[in-house]
Amino acid sequence: MKTKTLETLFHETLKDIYYAERKILRALPKMARGAQSAELKAAFEQHEQETQVQVERLQQVFELLGKPARGKTCPAIDGILEEGEETLESFAGSPALDAGLIAAAQAVEHYEMARYGTLCGWARLLGMKDAEKLLTATLREEGATDAALTQLADGSVNRAALEAA
């Protein structure tokens, strides 16, 4: 039996987040269409563009490894996105919809930050400086998106949901 190494784990986790990012890329336009707030709609549209760049960065990491850019099914992101779809459907037309969409988007962001943080640490240990640089850029963007969503929620969306109730 072949020994599984940290490099193998790195590659498997890279395939996981690649799958996740591509699924997220398909979910973001639905979230943007469902958003009631113009600010939230714009945030989802901006993150869609950012996510496309992140997918391209992941493809670059695969190239650095000399491996094809392939995803592997990630049940975690599938479940998180399914919850977001349920929120979109069950809160359609509700004043709480945008608050629910932000919560769903932040669940996605937190999953991504966990994956990218781990991959950055492993890339550093494995001496993959170029991969680490690419992954760190994405980790920073995911953190900034999460912070922007929190600011939007705390600034207007959550209060609007409460006051409309």
mmCIF file of C-alpha atoms in Angstrom:
data_model
loop_
_atom_site.group_PDB
_atom_site.id
_atom_site.type_symbol
_atom_site.label_atom_id
_atom_site.label_comp_id
_atom_site.label_asym_id
_atom_site.label_seq_id
_atom_site.Cartn_x
_atom_site.Cartn_y
_atom_site.Cartn_z
ATOM 1 C CA MET A 1 0.000 0.000 0.000
ATOM 2 C CA LYS A 2 1.323 3.414 -1.001
ATOM 3 C CA THR A 3 2.001 5.772 1.891
ATOM 4 C CA LYS A 4 -0.110 8.906 1.846
ATOM 5 C CA THR A 5 1.948 12.044 2.395
ATOM 6 C CA LEU A 6 1.274 15.667 3.273
ATOM 7 C CA GLU A 7 1.800 16.439 -0.409
ATOM 8 C CA THR A 8 -0.956 13.936 -1.254
ATOM 9 C CA LEU A 9 -3.218 15.558 1.328
ATOM 10 C CA PHE A 10 -2.397 18.990 -0.097
ATOM 11 C CA HIS A 11 -3.393 17.827 -3.589
ATOM 12 C CA GLU A 12 -6.623 16.213 -2.350
ATOM 13 C CA THR A 13 -7.589 19.371 -0.436
ATOM 14 C CA LEU A 14 -6.750 21.476 -3.475
ATOM 15 C CA LYS A 15 -9.170 19.347 -5.529
ATOM 16 C CA ASP A 16 -11.791 19.863 -2.799
ATOM 17 C CA ILE A 17 -11.558 23.662 -2.838
ATOM 18 C CA TYR A 18 -11.400 23.724 -6.644
ATOM 19 C CA TYR A 19 -14.705 21.851 -6.765
ATOM 20 C CA ALA A 20 -16.107 24.195 -4.102
ATOM 21 C CA GLU A 21 -15.062 27.385 -5.904
ATOM 22 C CA ARG A 22 -16.590 26.213 -9.164
ATOM 23 C CA LYS A 23 -19.877 25.359 -7.408
ATOM 24 C CA ILE A 24 -19.841 28.748 -5.669
ATOM 25 C CA LEU A 25 -19.295 30.424 -9.030
ATOM 26 C CA ARG A 26 -22.565 28.886 -10.229
ATOM 27 C CA ALA A 27 -24.441 29.792 -7.020
ATOM 28 C CA LEU A 28 -23.475 33.476 -6.835
ATOM 29 C CA PRO A 29 -25.640 34.692 -9.751
ATOM 30 C CA LYS A 30 -28.694 33.044 -8.128
ATOM 31 C CA MET A 31 -27.904 34.765 -4.847
ATOM 32 C CA ALA A 32 -27.459 38.101 -6.616
ATOM 33 C CA ARG A 33 -30.808 37.701 -8.390
ATOM 34 C CA GLY A 34 -32.496 36.833 -5.094
ATOM 35 C CA ALA A 35 -31.021 39.707 -3.092
ATOM 36 C CA GLN A 36 -33.426 42.539 -2.360
ATOM 37 C CA SER A 37 -30.826 45.118 -1.331
ATOM 38 C CA ALA A 38 -28.918 46.759 -4.175
ATOM 39 C CA GLU A 39 -25.799 46.726 -1.994
ATOM 40 C CA LEU A 40 -26.042 42.986 -1.376
ATOM 41 C CA LYS A 41 -26.724 42.299 -5.050
ATOM 42 C CA ALA A 42 -23.595 44.314 -5.944
ATOM 43 C CA ALA A 43 -21.561 42.454 -3.313
ATOM 44 C CA PHE A 44 -22.557 39.083 -4.784
ATOM 45 C CA GLU A 45 -21.775 40.286 -8.309
ATOM 46 C CA GLN A 46 -18.364 41.575 -7.220
ATOM 47 C CA HIS A 47 -17.607 38.319 -5.429
ATOM 48 C CA GLU A 48 -18.533 36.375 -8.548
ATOM 49 C CA GLN A 49 -15.804 38.241 -10.454
ATOM 50 C CA GLU A 50 -13.362 37.653 -7.594
ATOM 51 C CA THR A 51 -14.239 33.960 -7.492
ATOM 52 C CA GLN A 52 -13.439 33.611 -11.195
ATOM 53 C CA VAL A 53 -9.938 34.948 -10.474
ATOM 54 C CA GLN A 54 -9.652 32.570 -7.523
ATOM 55 C CA VAL A 55 -10.495 29.604 -9.761
ATOM 56 C CA GLU A 56 -7.768 30.764 -12.145
ATOM 57 C CA ARG A 57 -5.298 30.953 -9.248
ATOM 58 C CA LEU A 58 -6.177 27.397 -8.250
ATOM 59 C CA GLN A 59 -5.527 26.300 -11.823
ATOM 60 C CA GLN A 60 -2.093 27.911 -11.523
ATOM 61 C CA VAL A 61 -1.416 25.933 -8.334
ATOM 62 C CA PHE A 62 -2.367 22.712 -10.122
ATOM 63 C CA GLU A 63 0.075 23.691 -12.895
ATOM 64 C CA LEU A 64 2.824 24.230 -10.310
ATOM 65 C CA LEU A 65 2.168 20.691 -9.062
ATOM 66 C CA GLY A 66 2.217 19.347 -12.601
ATOM 67 C CA LYS A 67 -1.301 17.995 -12.106
ATOM 68 C CA PRO A 68 -4.505 18.555 -14.068
ATOM 69 C CA ALA A 69 -6.987 21.001 -12.523
ATOM 70 C CA ARG A 70 -9.702 18.633 -11.352
ATOM 71 C CA GLY A 71 -12.131 18.876 -8.515
ATOM 72 C CA LYS A 72 -13.450 16.175 -6.275
ATOM 73 C CA THR A 73 -16.924 16.210 -4.830
ATOM 74 C CA CYS A 74 -17.069 18.196 -1.617
ATOM 75 C CA PRO A 75 -20.136 17.220 0.432
ATOM 76 C CA ALA A 76 -19.464 20.092 2.858
ATOM 77 C CA ILE A 77 -19.848 22.853 0.260
ATOM 78 C CA ASP A 78 -22.743 21.008 -1.356
ATOM 79 C CA GLY A 79 -24.549 21.079 1.996
ATOM 80 C CA ILE A 80 -23.732 24.719 2.696
ATOM 81 C CA LEU A 81 -24.956 25.757 -0.763
ATOM 82 C CA GLU A 82 -28.086 23.647 -0.370
ATOM 83 C CA GLU A 83 -28.885 25.512 2.855
ATOM 84 C CA GLY A 84 -28.464 28.791 0.962
ATOM 85 C CA GLU A 85 -30.887 27.582 -1.721
ATOM 86 C CA GLU A 86 -33.410 26.675 0.987
ATOM 87 C CA THR A 87 -33.096 30.168 2.463
ATOM 88 C CA LEU A 88 -33.577 31.708 -0.965
ATOM 89 C CA GLU A 89 -36.730 29.664 -1.558
ATOM 90 C CA SER A 90 -38.325 29.727 1.878
ATOM 91 C CA PHE A 91 -37.664 33.431 2.574
ATOM 92 C CA ALA A 92 -38.439 34.756 -0.926
ATOM 93 C CA GLY A 93 -40.229 38.085 -0.587
ATOM 94 C CA SER A 94 -39.541 38.197 3.159
ATOM 95 C CA PRO A 95 -37.858 41.201 4.775
ATOM 96 C CA ALA A 96 -35.464 38.677 6.364
ATOM 97 C CA LEU A 97 -34.289 37.256 3.016
ATOM 98 C CA ASP A 98 -31.166 39.403 2.702
ATOM 99 C CA ALA A 99 -30.139 38.646 6.290
ATOM 100 C CA GLY A 100 -30.487 34.948 5.499
ATOM 101 C CA LEU A 101 -28.508 35.294 2.272
ATOM 102 C CA ILE A 102 -25.685 37.029 4.121
ATOM 103 C CA ALA A 103 -25.656 34.251 6.719
ATOM 104 C CA ALA A 104 -25.501 31.634 3.953
ATOM 105 C CA ALA A 105 -22.729 33.521 2.147
ATOM 106 C CA GLN A 106 -20.726 33.816 5.346
ATOM 107 C CA ALA A 107 -20.993 30.064 5.924
ATOM 108 C CA VAL A 108 -19.418 29.653 2.482
ATOM 109 C CA GLU A 109 -16.707 32.224 3.259
ATOM 110 C CA HIS A 110 -15.820 30.556 6.553
ATOM 111 C CA TYR A 111 -15.499 27.172 4.847
ATOM 112 C CA GLU A 112 -13.241 28.709 2.205
ATOM 113 C CA MET A 113 -11.104 30.509 4.796
ATOM 114 C CA ALA A 114 -10.623 27.246 6.689
ATOM 115 C CA ARG A 115 -9.527 25.434 3.515
ATOM 116 C CA TYR A 116 -7.262 28.204 2.246
ATOM 117 C CA GLY A 117 -5.692 28.723 5.666
ATOM 118 C CA THR A 118 -4.837 25.040 5.837
ATOM 119 C CA LEU A 119 -3.504 24.965 2.275
ATOM 120 C CA CYS A 120 -1.326 28.025 2.938
ATOM 121 C CA GLY A 121 0.212 26.358 5.986
ATOM 122 C CA TRP A 122 0.865 23.125 4.125
ATOM 123 C CA ALA A 123 2.317 24.943 1.105
ATOM 124 C CA ARG A 124 4.706 26.750 3.466
ATOM 125 C CA LEU A 125 5.785 23.458 5.088
ATOM 126 C CA LEU A 126 6.197 21.784 1.717
ATOM 127 C CA GLY A 127 8.352 24.654 0.424
ATOM 128 C CA MET A 128 5.829 25.596 -2.256
ATOM 129 C CA LYS A 129 6.451 29.337 -2.136
ATOM 130 C CA ASP A 130 4.645 30.167 -5.403
ATOM 131 C CA ALA A 131 1.599 28.110 -4.420
ATOM 132 C CA GLU A 132 1.585 29.687 -0.968
ATOM 133 C CA LYS A 133 1.617 33.171 -2.510
ATOM 134 C CA LEU A 134 -1.368 32.367 -4.762
ATOM 135 C CA LEU A 135 -3.344 30.724 -1.953
ATOM 136 C CA THR A 136 -2.584 33.550 0.486
ATOM 137 C CA ALA A 137 -3.938 36.120 -1.982
ATOM 138 C CA THR A 138 -7.209 34.214 -2.101
ATOM 139 C CA LEU A 139 -7.319 33.754 1.673
ATOM 140 C CA ARG A 140 -7.027 37.527 2.101
ATOM 141 C CA GLU A 141 -9.847 38.128 -0.390
ATOM 142 C CA GLU A 142 -12.111 35.636 1.377
ATOM 143 C CA GLY A 143 -11.455 37.389 4.694
ATOM 144 C CA ALA A 144 -12.211 40.777 3.132
ATOM 145 C CA THR A 145 -15.457 39.439 1.651
ATOM 146 C CA ASP A 146 -16.490 38.058 5.027
ATOM 147 C CA ALA A 147 -15.746 41.413 6.683
ATOM 148 C CA ALA A 148 -17.713 43.276 3.994
ATOM 149 C CA LEU A 149 -20.696 40.965 4.490
ATOM 150 C CA THR A 150 -20.547 41.529 8.252
ATOM 151 C CA GLN A 151 -20.457 45.282 7.715
ATOM 152 C CA LEU A 152 -23.443 45.095 5.372
ATOM 153 C CA ALA A 153 -25.379 42.912 7.813
ATOM 154 C CA ASP A 154 -24.585 45.062 10.842
ATOM 155 C CA GLY A 155 -24.936 48.333 8.953
ATOM 156 C CA SER A 156 -28.392 47.929 7.481
ATOM 157 C CA VAL A 157 -29.613 44.481 6.461
ATOM 158 C CA ASN A 158 -30.214 42.882 9.867
ATOM 159 C CA ARG A 159 -31.904 46.015 11.245
ATOM 160 C CA ALA A 160 -34.139 46.265 8.161
ATOM 161 C CA ALA A 161 -35.172 42.618 8.674
ATOM 162 C CA LEU A 162 -35.977 43.296 12.328
ATOM 163 C CA GLU A 163 -37.899 46.524 11.736
ATOM 164 C CA ALA A 164 -40.019 45.004 8.980
ATOM 165 C CA ALA A 165 -41.122 42.184 11.261
#
